[in-house]
XYZ file of C-alpha atoms in Angstrom:
782
model
C 200.060 117.091 -85.714
C 197.541 119.760 -84.793
C 197.320 123.212 -86.296
C 195.532 126.068 -84.543
C 193.648 128.751 -86.438
C 193.705 132.300 -85.168
C 191.906 135.376 -86.425
C 192.696 136.479 -89.915
C 191.157 138.109 -92.986
C 188.527 135.803 -94.488
C 189.629 136.303 -98.091
C 193.157 135.178 -97.243
C 192.031 132.191 -95.162
C 189.748 130.371 -97.627
C 191.364 130.272 -101.055
C 189.808 129.150 -104.347
C 190.685 129.510 -108.010
C 188.553 131.865 -110.152
C 188.616 129.198 -112.864
C 186.716 126.753 -110.657
C 182.994 126.101 -110.831
C 180.382 128.543 -109.514
C 179.265 126.137 -106.800
C 182.808 126.015 -105.412
C 182.814 129.791 -104.983
C 179.384 129.578 -103.307
C 180.506 126.842 -100.914
C 183.730 128.713 -100.106
C 181.785 131.880 -99.326
C 179.493 129.925 -97.025
C 182.491 128.365 -95.310
C 183.986 131.804 -94.688
C 180.704 132.919 -93.143
C 180.460 129.743 -91.053
C 183.978 130.193 -89.728
C 183.195 133.775 -88.762
C 179.954 132.704 -87.067
C 181.577 129.930 -85.050
C 184.627 131.922 -83.974
C 182.814 135.280 -83.857
C 185.666 136.498 -86.038
C 187.659 134.801 -88.769
C 190.167 132.130 -87.729
C 193.447 132.149 -89.506
C 197.031 132.432 -88.336
C 199.552 130.616 -90.448
C 197.052 128.186 -91.951
C 194.964 128.567 -95.103
C 192.106 126.476 -96.471
C 192.467 125.620 -100.135
C 189.356 124.416 -101.937
C 189.430 123.186 -105.503
C 188.277 120.711 -108.124
C 190.680 118.445 -109.946
C 191.749 120.203 -113.128
C 190.168 123.520 -112.115
C 192.554 124.760 -109.418
C 196.116 125.408 -110.605
C 197.697 125.516 -107.141
C 196.143 122.220 -106.050
C 196.966 120.575 -109.368
C 200.629 121.543 -108.831
C 200.651 119.944 -105.395
C 199.301 116.744 -106.926
C 201.783 116.869 -109.809
C 204.608 117.341 -107.291
C 203.303 114.319 -105.369
C 202.635 116.415 -102.293
C 199.101 114.956 -102.237
C 198.107 111.422 -103.258
C 194.891 112.192 -105.106
C 195.038 109.546 -107.799
C 191.928 107.713 -106.612
C 189.841 110.873 -107.038
C 190.295 111.079 -110.791
C 187.089 109.990 -112.501
C 185.309 109.302 -109.212
C 181.713 110.493 -108.780
C 181.111 113.258 -106.243
C 184.083 112.350 -104.077
C 186.496 114.512 -102.111
C 189.435 114.345 -99.792
C 190.584 116.596 -96.982
C 194.264 116.665 -96.098
C 196.888 118.974 -94.670
C 200.067 120.098 -96.457
C 203.016 121.857 -94.890
C 204.478 124.838 -96.778
C 202.304 124.429 -99.876
C 203.827 127.617 -101.271
C 206.072 130.436 -100.069
C 204.506 132.482 -97.296
C 202.022 129.790 -96.242
C 203.125 127.576 -93.351
C 200.432 124.962 -93.929
C 197.179 124.483 -95.767
C 194.121 122.402 -95.157
C 193.323 121.245 -98.692
C 189.877 120.149 -99.859
C 189.943 118.511 -103.287
C 186.860 117.389 -105.179
C 186.685 114.918 -108.036
C 184.003 117.095 -109.618
C 182.136 120.271 -108.805
C 179.697 118.741 -106.325
C 182.423 116.716 -104.690
C 184.343 119.917 -103.991
C 181.278 121.670 -102.598
C 180.488 118.682 -100.374
C 184.041 118.886 -99.029
C 183.651 122.537 -98.059
C 180.336 121.854 -96.330
C 181.832 118.813 -94.599
C 184.303 121.173 -92.966
C 181.483 123.534 -92.015
C 179.726 120.663 -90.314
C 182.908 119.597 -88.558
C 183.288 123.022 -86.934
C 179.710 122.859 -85.647
C 177.415 124.300 -88.336
C 174.444 121.984 -88.822
C 172.973 121.560 -92.315
C 169.746 122.760 -90.671
C 171.236 125.967 -89.236
C 168.834 128.069 -91.336
C 165.926 125.704 -91.971
C 165.548 124.738 -88.299
C 167.264 127.695 -86.589
C 170.092 125.586 -85.190
C 172.412 128.271 -83.819
C 176.073 127.172 -84.099
C 177.997 126.884 -80.855
C 180.861 129.361 -80.329
C 184.382 127.913 -80.568
C 187.263 130.086 -79.433
C 189.805 127.851 -81.174
C 189.562 125.392 -84.041
C 191.973 122.493 -84.433
C 192.561 120.191 -87.387
C 194.304 116.842 -87.060
C 196.927 116.207 -89.696
C 196.280 113.406 -92.177
C 194.230 112.515 -95.241
C 190.520 111.678 -95.168
C 188.660 110.371 -98.201
C 184.885 110.695 -98.713
C 182.747 109.116 -101.424
C 181.743 107.974 -103.875
C 178.145 107.880 -102.650
C 176.181 104.646 -102.325
C 173.454 106.003 -104.603
C 174.342 108.127 -107.627
C 171.418 110.566 -107.587
C 169.959 111.462 -104.190
C 167.033 113.825 -104.142
C 163.913 115.293 -102.634
C 160.548 116.207 -104.080
C 158.503 119.164 -102.823
C 154.890 118.095 -103.177
C 151.448 119.022 -101.865
C 153.012 122.334 -100.956
C 149.698 124.230 -100.875
C 149.417 124.351 -97.074
C 152.962 125.136 -95.924
C 155.844 125.876 -98.237
C 153.961 128.114 -100.676
C 151.982 130.191 -98.123
C 155.175 130.714 -96.131
C 157.241 131.730 -99.156
C 154.497 133.949 -100.596
C 153.679 135.838 -97.412
C 156.801 135.688 -95.260
C 160.058 134.609 -96.835
C 159.842 136.007 -100.364
C 156.630 138.033 -100.870
C 158.286 139.979 -103.686
C 158.420 136.932 -106.010
C 155.905 134.407 -107.260
C 156.305 131.248 -105.220
C 158.500 129.407 -105.467
C 161.282 131.624 -106.758
C 165.063 132.014 -106.611
C 165.148 133.418 -103.089
C 163.477 130.285 -101.757
C 165.309 127.843 -104.006
C 168.685 129.329 -103.028
C 168.008 128.252 -99.445
C 166.812 124.844 -100.655
C 169.896 124.270 -102.816
C 172.266 125.199 -100.009
C 170.536 122.771 -97.641
C 170.746 120.026 -100.252
C 174.495 120.499 -100.704
C 175.021 120.459 -96.952
C 173.123 117.142 -96.837
C 175.071 115.817 -99.858
C 171.951 115.647 -102.017
C 172.127 116.451 -105.712
C 168.656 116.126 -107.264
C 165.452 118.136 -106.900
C 161.982 117.529 -108.216
C 160.487 121.021 -107.767
C 157.080 121.851 -106.330
C 154.398 121.337 -108.962
C 150.868 121.987 -107.684
C 148.636 124.552 -109.327
C 149.224 127.022 -106.494
C 152.941 127.064 -107.363
C 154.535 128.872 -110.269
C 156.165 126.244 -112.531
C 159.876 126.006 -111.800
C 160.924 126.886 -115.339
C 158.435 129.742 -115.704
C 161.144 131.883 -114.138
C 164.399 131.201 -116.050
C 166.319 132.399 -113.005
C 165.360 129.195 -111.175
C 167.062 126.869 -113.649
C 170.076 129.164 -113.916
C 170.372 129.169 -110.127
C 170.194 125.375 -109.997
C 173.082 125.234 -112.461
C 175.164 127.614 -110.338
C 174.545 125.413 -107.293
C 175.246 122.263 -109.350
C 171.819 120.855 -108.504
C 170.467 118.314 -110.972
C 166.872 119.094 -111.876
C 164.293 116.453 -112.600
C 160.537 116.141 -112.524
C 158.055 113.738 -111.021
C 156.613 110.631 -112.639
C 153.604 112.670 -113.805
C 155.681 115.429 -115.461
C 157.613 114.078 -118.455
C 160.342 116.116 -120.119
C 160.726 118.634 -117.247
C 157.242 119.970 -117.911
C 154.934 121.103 -115.102
C 151.679 120.093 -116.754
C 149.394 121.684 -114.162
C 150.877 125.128 -114.738
C 152.279 124.914 -118.269
C 149.794 122.953 -120.366
C 147.333 125.687 -121.339
C 145.255 123.768 -123.894
C 142.233 121.738 -122.740
C 143.217 118.649 -120.711
C 141.689 116.349 -123.324
C 144.243 117.668 -125.834
C 147.045 116.135 -123.751
C 146.479 113.075 -125.900
C 149.332 111.551 -127.883
C 146.972 109.605 -130.133
C 144.964 112.626 -131.302
C 147.424 115.475 -130.739
C 150.957 114.095 -131.044
C 152.236 117.202 -132.847
C 150.965 119.555 -130.144
C 152.378 117.462 -127.329
C 155.731 117.125 -129.122
C 156.032 120.898 -129.546
C 155.263 121.314 -125.864
C 158.069 118.938 -124.884
C 160.525 120.154 -127.512
C 160.292 123.712 -126.183
C 161.583 122.546 -122.812
C 164.384 120.529 -124.370
C 165.480 123.671 -126.218
C 165.557 125.860 -123.082
C 167.114 123.340 -120.672
C 169.428 121.210 -122.788
C 172.445 123.097 -121.455
C 171.671 122.310 -117.815
C 172.389 119.134 -115.882
C 169.028 117.373 -115.757
C 167.396 113.973 -115.476
C 164.688 113.616 -118.093
C 161.496 111.829 -117.097
C 160.119 109.761 -119.970
C 156.641 108.425 -120.597
C 153.278 110.067 -120.212
C 150.365 110.191 -117.809
C 147.475 112.628 -117.415
C 147.772 116.295 -116.564
C 147.931 115.883 -112.778
C 148.908 112.442 -111.553
C 146.103 110.751 -113.453
C 145.881 108.083 -116.102
C 146.993 108.669 -119.689
C 144.364 110.185 -121.991
C 143.631 108.414 -125.274
C 144.273 104.677 -125.583
C 141.818 102.518 -123.679
C 143.266 99.002 -123.735
C 146.486 97.779 -122.150
C 147.828 96.794 -125.578
C 147.083 100.230 -127.040
C 148.593 101.979 -124.024
C 151.736 99.879 -124.313
C 152.137 100.665 -128.001
C 151.477 104.376 -127.412
C 153.969 104.573 -124.550
C 156.671 102.865 -126.609
C 156.100 105.391 -129.388
C 156.196 108.264 -126.886
C 159.486 107.096 -125.347
C 161.066 106.728 -128.793
C 159.976 110.232 -129.772
C 161.147 111.769 -126.484
C 164.580 110.200 -126.834
C 164.736 111.498 -130.382
C 164.220 115.043 -129.096
C 167.119 114.638 -126.668
C 169.304 113.194 -129.411
C 168.620 116.094 -131.768
C 169.504 118.522 -128.941
C 172.869 116.824 -128.498
C 172.079 115.323 -125.091
C 171.262 111.738 -126.007
C 173.438 110.546 -123.127
C 171.666 112.643 -120.501
C 170.221 110.455 -117.725
C 166.639 109.386 -118.359
C 164.133 107.742 -116.049
C 160.842 105.921 -116.455
C 158.546 105.297 -113.482
C 156.029 102.419 -113.557
C 153.693 104.193 -111.110
C 149.998 103.557 -110.525
C 148.383 102.308 -113.771
C 151.706 102.486 -115.658
C 152.940 99.507 -113.633
C 150.282 97.352 -115.286
C 151.443 98.531 -118.706
C 155.061 97.725 -117.843
C 154.127 94.242 -116.690
C 152.213 93.730 -119.905
C 155.527 93.804 -121.788
C 156.339 97.487 -122.284
C 159.770 97.816 -123.915
C 161.915 100.398 -122.141
C 165.400 101.103 -123.594
C 168.149 99.421 -121.591
C 169.939 102.652 -120.647
C 166.798 104.229 -119.158
C 166.608 104.002 -115.369
C 163.534 102.218 -114.013
C 162.185 103.998 -110.943
C 160.149 101.825 -108.589
C 157.661 103.538 -106.256
C 156.458 102.616 -102.813
C 152.735 102.284 -102.179
C 152.639 105.916 -100.976
C 152.856 104.779 -97.354
C 156.497 103.735 -97.133
C 156.259 100.137 -98.369
C 158.084 99.506 -101.657
C 155.906 97.697 -104.195
C 158.511 96.198 -106.514
C 162.123 95.146 -106.122
C 164.308 94.713 -109.231
C 164.527 91.157 -110.508
C 167.598 89.598 -112.100
C 166.872 90.995 -115.581
C 166.132 94.465 -114.233
C 169.326 94.449 -112.186
C 171.296 93.723 -115.344
C 170.036 96.832 -117.157
C 172.686 99.482 -117.844
C 170.287 102.246 -116.742
C 169.891 100.659 -113.333
C 167.001 101.022 -110.923
C 165.722 103.824 -108.700
C 163.243 104.301 -105.863
C 160.552 106.924 -105.357
C 159.627 106.983 -101.653
C 156.994 108.901 -99.691
C 157.516 110.697 -96.394
C 154.358 112.728 -97.063
C 151.336 111.943 -99.220
C 148.073 113.348 -100.564
C 145.777 110.578 -101.737
C 143.710 107.510 -100.914
C 142.851 106.008 -98.556
C 143.858 108.934 -96.307
C 146.555 111.555 -96.705
C 149.323 112.372 -94.258
C 150.514 115.919 -94.845
C 150.996 117.398 -91.385
C 153.410 115.687 -88.986
C 156.284 113.502 -90.118
C 155.759 110.119 -88.446
C 157.413 107.595 -90.774
C 159.943 105.825 -88.533
C 163.572 106.048 -89.672
C 163.734 102.291 -89.077
C 161.111 101.679 -91.763
C 163.117 103.841 -94.165
C 166.214 101.782 -93.296
C 164.507 98.434 -93.840
C 162.773 99.314 -97.100
C 165.508 101.399 -98.721
C 168.179 98.996 -97.515
C 166.370 96.090 -99.106
C 165.987 98.074 -102.333
C 169.706 98.888 -102.326
C 170.612 95.248 -101.778
C 168.370 94.341 -104.721
C 170.220 96.751 -107.001
C 168.265 100.033 -106.787
C 171.314 102.289 -106.623
C 170.982 104.775 -109.473
C 168.547 107.260 -107.958
C 166.523 107.729 -104.765
C 163.931 110.483 -104.389
C 161.870 111.165 -101.257
C 158.608 113.050 -101.346
C 159.156 115.371 -98.368
C 155.975 117.432 -98.691
C 156.739 120.901 -97.301
C 160.066 119.714 -95.794
C 159.082 120.918 -92.314
C 158.606 119.151 -89.933
C 160.230 116.222 -91.795
C 163.809 117.271 -91.020
C 164.875 114.061 -89.252
C 163.296 111.696 -91.782
C 164.703 113.690 -94.703
C 168.231 113.635 -93.340
C 168.062 109.944 -92.486
C 166.895 109.107 -96.023
C 169.711 111.148 -97.573
C 172.291 109.753 -95.149
C 171.402 106.232 -96.256
C 171.721 107.310 -99.876
C 175.149 108.865 -99.304
C 176.671 106.043 -97.224
C 174.276 103.193 -96.659
C 176.654 100.896 -94.826
C 177.758 103.502 -92.296
C 174.179 104.654 -91.726
C 172.368 101.350 -91.423
C 175.332 99.904 -89.542
C 174.336 101.958 -86.484
C 171.177 101.597 -84.457
C 168.392 104.104 -84.935
C 168.956 105.259 -81.359
C 172.623 105.953 -82.096
C 171.798 107.920 -85.241
C 169.082 109.961 -83.530
C 171.314 110.696 -80.529
C 173.962 112.082 -82.873
C 171.355 114.117 -84.720
C 169.949 115.465 -81.454
C 173.418 116.376 -80.202
C 174.118 118.316 -83.376
C 170.779 120.057 -83.704
C 169.390 120.435 -80.176
C 171.810 119.857 -77.308
C 174.595 117.338 -76.792
C 173.857 116.963 -73.087
C 170.207 116.142 -73.842
C 170.840 113.756 -76.740
C 169.757 110.632 -74.867
C 166.419 111.951 -73.587
C 165.700 113.465 -77.011
C 166.359 110.084 -78.636
C 164.080 108.412 -76.085
C 161.300 110.866 -76.919
C 161.731 110.322 -80.646
C 161.549 106.554 -80.101
C 158.243 106.926 -78.245
C 156.971 109.362 -80.887
C 157.604 107.002 -83.762
C 156.296 103.961 -81.883
C 153.020 105.590 -80.824
C 152.318 107.264 -84.156
C 153.188 104.114 -86.082
C 150.168 102.548 -84.358
C 148.051 105.295 -85.951
C 149.239 108.451 -87.680
C 147.699 111.704 -86.370
C 146.237 112.302 -89.842
C 144.513 108.888 -89.702
C 142.557 109.302 -86.483
C 139.352 107.963 -87.965
C 138.559 104.348 -88.697
C 136.620 104.804 -91.925
C 137.375 106.334 -95.278
C 135.765 109.532 -96.577
C 132.376 108.641 -98.035
C 131.973 105.533 -95.879
C 129.636 105.151 -92.919
C 131.243 106.565 -89.801
C 132.420 104.101 -87.203
C 134.245 104.355 -83.924
C 137.786 103.246 -83.277
C 138.349 99.643 -82.146
C 139.899 100.882 -78.880
C 137.859 100.687 -75.710
C 137.838 103.781 -73.536
C 140.298 102.096 -71.194
C 142.624 101.149 -74.063
C 142.444 104.675 -75.435
C 143.251 106.040 -71.980
C 146.342 103.817 -71.852
C 147.413 105.207 -75.225
C 146.824 108.774 -74.076
C 148.837 108.162 -70.919
C 151.829 107.200 -73.073
C 151.383 110.309 -75.177
C 151.158 112.419 -72.024
C 154.383 110.949 -70.652
C 156.142 111.621 -73.949
C 154.829 115.190 -74.082
C 155.855 115.875 -70.480
C 159.361 114.584 -71.196
C 159.655 116.942 -74.167
C 158.376 119.915 -72.176
C 160.803 119.168 -69.365
C 163.743 119.494 -71.750
C 163.292 123.192 -72.496
C 164.964 124.621 -69.348
C 167.984 122.406 -69.995
C 168.502 123.588 -73.577
C 170.404 126.784 -74.318
C 168.141 129.734 -75.055
C 169.466 130.122 -78.614
C 168.563 126.482 -79.379
C 165.008 126.556 -78.034
C 163.505 127.535 -81.380
C 165.212 124.481 -82.882
C 163.942 122.335 -80.003
C 160.374 123.483 -80.654
C 160.518 123.028 -84.428
C 162.281 119.680 -84.425
C 160.800 118.007 -81.354
C 158.326 119.845 -79.159
C 155.807 120.757 -81.838
C 155.446 117.324 -83.477
C 155.419 115.589 -80.084
C 152.933 117.942 -78.409
C 150.758 118.288 -81.521
C 150.439 114.525 -81.996
C 149.573 114.153 -78.307
C 146.927 116.892 -78.520
C 145.428 115.406 -81.693
C 145.048 112.024 -79.992
C 143.661 113.599 -76.833
C 141.112 115.568 -78.862
C 139.959 112.579 -80.876
C 139.719 109.971 -78.132
C 138.166 112.369 -75.605
C 135.495 113.318 -78.137
C 134.889 109.657 -78.924
C 134.622 108.814 -75.215
C 132.082 111.627 -74.845
C 129.931 110.074 -77.555
C 130.185 106.592 -76.055
C 129.332 107.756 -72.518
C 126.658 110.349 -73.288
C 123.720 108.020 -72.634
C 125.192 106.104 -69.694
C 127.337 108.577 -67.735
C 126.507 112.160 -68.596
C 128.864 113.743 -66.076
C 131.838 111.800 -67.366
C 130.799 112.457 -70.953
C 130.780 116.192 -70.265
C 134.203 115.960 -68.616
C 135.573 114.164 -71.660
C 134.046 116.764 -73.928
C 135.858 119.499 -72.020
C 139.117 117.593 -72.458
C 138.486 117.455 -76.219
C 137.924 121.204 -76.371
C 141.028 121.884 -74.277
C 143.089 119.666 -76.572
C 141.762 121.533 -79.594
C 142.757 124.833 -78.015
C 146.202 123.429 -77.215
C 146.631 122.381 -80.818
C 145.669 125.815 -82.086
C 148.024 127.436 -79.589
C 150.961 125.228 -80.567
C 150.425 125.941 -84.244
C 150.057 129.662 -83.657
C 153.324 129.639 -81.726
C 155.043 127.851 -84.609
C 153.711 130.298 -87.181
C 153.787 133.543 -85.239
C 156.372 133.413 -82.466
C 159.183 130.969 -83.235
C 162.266 132.650 -84.705
C 160.461 136.013 -84.533
C 157.806 134.931 -87.022
C 160.239 133.525 -89.593
C 157.941 130.540 -90.292
C 154.643 132.406 -90.558
C 152.394 130.354 -92.844
C 154.479 127.160 -92.745
C 152.478 124.956 -90.386
C 148.850 123.901 -90.875
C 146.928 121.300 -88.882
C 145.415 118.589 -91.073
C 142.942 119.024 -92.666
C 144.081 122.519 -93.502
C 141.063 123.327 -95.670
C 138.245 121.739 -97.666
C 140.269 120.728 -100.709
C 140.756 117.081 -101.706
C 138.087 115.979 -99.231
C 137.888 112.451 -100.607
C 141.477 111.844 -99.476
C 141.640 113.657 -96.161
C 140.695 113.294 -92.538
C 137.206 114.563 -91.777
C 137.461 117.495 -89.347
C 136.723 116.208 -85.850
C 133.287 116.965 -84.473
C 133.706 118.207 -80.931
C 130.800 117.928 -78.473
C 128.932 121.119 -77.790
C 130.526 122.721 -74.722
C 128.393 122.580 -71.594
C 128.941 126.035 -70.111
C 127.243 125.061 -66.863
C 129.569 122.159 -66.226
C 132.572 122.402 -63.990
C 135.615 120.157 -64.108
C 135.361 117.053 -61.973
C 137.942 114.500 -61.051
C 138.145 111.497 -63.288
C 136.050 108.562 -62.054
C 137.568 105.167 -61.593
C 137.343 103.362 -64.919
C 137.602 99.630 -65.423
C 141.194 98.794 -66.376
C 141.923 97.781 -69.935
C 141.963 94.053 -70.555
C 145.423 92.965 -71.625
C 145.740 89.772 -73.625
C 148.989 87.802 -73.941
C 151.487 89.076 -76.528
C 154.828 87.718 -77.679
C 157.097 90.566 -78.778
C 160.200 90.160 -80.965
C 162.637 90.490 -78.076
C 161.033 87.488 -76.368
C 162.183 85.176 -79.152
C 165.554 83.460 -78.910
C 167.389 84.677 -82.007
C 169.327 82.162 -84.060
C 170.724 81.949 -87.566
C 168.238 83.128 -90.166
C 166.631 85.968 -88.225
C 167.593 89.388 -86.891
C 165.973 92.172 -84.910
C 165.057 95.314 -86.783
C 165.376 97.923 -84.032
C 163.224 101.016 -83.725
C 160.245 99.723 -85.694
C 156.720 98.681 -84.807
C 154.544 98.893 -81.729
C 157.137 97.086 -79.622
C 160.204 98.975 -80.883
C 161.540 96.002 -82.850
C 160.494 93.555 -85.564
C 161.745 90.113 -86.523
C 163.274 90.073 -89.993
C 164.401 86.948 -91.892
C 167.948 87.208 -93.244
C 167.525 84.720 -96.092
C 169.557 82.048 -94.348
C 167.965 78.818 -93.182
C 167.101 78.963 -89.505
C 164.296 79.107 -86.969
C 163.425 81.284 -84.015
C 161.338 80.109 -81.074
C 159.650 81.264 -77.884
C 157.737 79.591 -75.102
C 154.635 81.081 -73.545
C 151.874 80.260 -71.090
C 148.212 81.025 -71.708
C 145.742 81.618 -68.864
C 142.427 79.840 -68.497
C 140.201 79.612 -71.549
C 140.582 78.971 -75.250
C 142.852 81.251 -77.276
C 143.471 82.140 -80.893
C 146.848 83.305 -82.177
C 147.441 86.111 -84.654
C 150.817 86.826 -86.216
C 151.096 90.564 -86.840
C 153.272 91.502 -89.814
C 153.994 94.863 -91.366
C 152.191 95.524 -94.679
C 155.332 95.136 -96.765
C 155.607 93.452 -100.154
C 157.364 90.312 -101.277
C 159.334 90.707 -104.501
C 156.530 92.552 -106.249
C 153.048 93.884 -105.803
C 150.533 91.068 -106.164
C 152.728 88.366 -104.642
C 151.550 87.257 -101.181
C 153.628 87.455 -98.051
C 154.308 83.908 -96.880
C 155.553 82.332 -93.685
C 155.468 78.997 -91.872
C 155.062 78.719 -88.117
C 154.746 75.768 -85.787
C 152.842 75.760 -82.505
C 153.596 72.807 -80.287
C 155.253 71.053 -83.208
C 152.418 71.392 -85.736
C 153.433 73.518 -88.718
C 151.041 75.829 -90.512
C 151.589 77.993 -93.558
C 150.224 81.531 -93.462
C 149.708 83.887 -96.392
C 148.746 87.528 -96.747
C 147.554 88.574 -100.223
C 149.031 91.928 -101.255
C 147.317 93.983 -103.934
C 147.811 97.734 -103.826
C 144.565 99.648 -103.920
C 142.175 96.998 -102.645
C 140.274 97.236 -99.374
C 142.688 95.009 -97.450
C 145.607 97.181 -98.566
C 143.825 100.334 -97.431
C 143.167 98.918 -93.980
C 146.731 97.608 -93.715
C 148.465 100.920 -94.501
C 146.241 102.848 -92.094
C 146.832 100.246 -89.358
C 150.490 99.616 -90.318
C 149.697 95.985 -89.662
C 148.303 92.799 -91.166
C 146.963 90.245 -88.680
C 147.395 86.643 -89.875
C 145.107 84.263 -87.985
C 146.569 80.884 -87.032
C 143.805 78.322 -87.694
C 143.855 76.548 -84.343
C 142.422 77.133 -80.890
C 144.888 76.837 -78.028
C 144.039 75.725 -74.500
C 145.452 77.181 -71.313
C 148.941 76.136 -70.343
C 152.489 76.132 -71.682
C 153.154 76.228 -75.434
C 156.035 76.697 -77.832
C 155.948 78.652 -81.074
C 158.602 78.366 -83.772
C 158.934 80.659 -86.782
C 160.231 78.137 -89.284
C 160.532 80.176 -92.454
C 159.428 83.402 -94.052
C 159.415 84.641 -97.608
C 160.946 87.893 -98.808
C 159.615 91.067 -97.236
C 158.151 89.541 -94.093
C 158.640 91.606 -90.922
C 156.968 90.218 -87.799
C 155.804 92.710 -85.214
C 154.238 90.386 -82.618
C 152.239 87.238 -81.960
C 149.002 88.140 -80.195
C 146.477 85.902 -78.449
C 142.790 86.714 -78.094
C 140.063 84.766 -76.300
C 137.904 82.568 -78.500
C 134.232 83.579 -78.188
C 132.079 80.875 -76.672
C 130.060 80.532 -79.863
C 133.090 80.315 -82.124
C 135.691 77.601 -82.238
C 138.046 75.856 -84.594
C 138.357 72.098 -84.495
């Protein structure tokens, strides 16, 4: 049965109970506004929308008591809701669409689910996604149940906000308050609820006012039912960078335990009444090692004392059962592995390596802990070997593979993604949170299918396929090298050129140009009121990454050709300068023109300034412009040499292996399923002697330090390959910048037909390709 809503007074259409939670009233008010926006009035007629939480809405509770609604499965459920229709729920109301939540967030999620169903994207404000007008709204009769979520706590972390979020808030969005304040966080909290997130680690750099410095922030989070936490470096909800006013050396639990305890106890006293997750442990002031104890044994003993004392503070405040988390991050992981005793009910949060590859997966004992396991994952990062703070290029498929594996290994208590400034990481952020809400439904669809749906909702339904194709190219090309990593040496090292020949670089640039042209061609086909969204979500990251590559490789070609072909070198130099101007123009448009200047200050090309130079891309050196030169046509260049490559789709899949779509340089990787089975391919090599390399992603086995292992056979002879994995060493640094580890097969192959069989692979192995390179005449294996 279908009911049709006609225009009616908003207050009479969406009905709540004053006794319900604050967040329910907020969500209901937003739903009223969304209905008015979509219909350009307020739909109504003989239908009402009732929104309420079990036990907090008298009218809904009566319907349940009278068995008009079967809501028994909601009682005691976590963040769940149902949407159903009821005829004649009370005199004077012909029918009601009823949204019932098991708890306050469940109810709010239900209201926002309806908003999304009528065409209001979660990103309507943050990405200027104008809702489409609907003259009539129809609701199918029946009951729909949502939740509980796959992961209990699902959150984001604003970090390294110096170059986007804070300048924008301070100068454009909320200049009347110290950043970041309630006006900004209100928009953040609403977005989180629309994305079914529930946890925030607030921005914490020195440029940002500490979250709790303004009591209105914490009070606002409570009204929006957002759980507040703090990062691994900020125990007990304390922003050390902004709140620890004593000398840094006094942040020492061995020498100044009383001072540190008072510092933590003050926060427990002010925030005990709010829903929070308390980070336990201790590190340095700003993401650095703990001050004081020098040996692993002393650090372990000190940390155990600290955790005991922190839990005692929570106990004395009456919140001993509040969720608590401990993160073995950086040097703390070594202390944990040295036997650190962490109480069983404390959640263990496992980090990635800062580049999207998870370092540790819970073992059997860790999976049995009552506190469970969590994951801290990076979509943005400031740190060694090189930062990536500008464009969001982590492929959704990598998020799926890594977070899915973590979920399967028991990490289901809490997921937090470092989203940097949030923009332009909208797609990656939503994909991460979608996995956390319903992992089976999300990873059960291809990346292309997910992105097409996202494009239809946020850009244009008729252009969903070409948008998805562009995103696929974007992630594939930038996985090969992130725009922030367009240098092949680390800061402080001797400069060296990229390993790409000029011809290979030109091939890469041609792919970027095709992708950019496809994105530009979309604009006339997208409605005028969605073109700001198109630019923010797609055009800017696509065109900016293309311009960054064009600038770098043209400048490099200039340097390589300067002594041998001056005219061509000058032409390449002009291309580099033009690309630089394009990049500045794109960024100016983002900051000054899009949405009438709404995002002024948000976007900054990396490196944005001279801070943190040891972790950031060195500003490109462009050749001096030759003002006397005039553009010339490109000369004929020798074509790039292409060596044989076996890609994942060339293998005949059998039991034991699957394709991971949307990942790697060839848009798929081979992933072992854990079952016994092989996968094979035949190939023919041209004249000469050849060496094989198996390219794998720089993932981890069960834990950091364990090698990746696999066995392959070429022409029936099996060989075992290993890749040592130790976070922080030189091989790791190269691997995360390349997004690849090349495993050499110790045999030279002659020309002719061959057969390769992947016989087995240990946990974590993801195979991107098998490449063949000519063996130099002076080098050979026997």
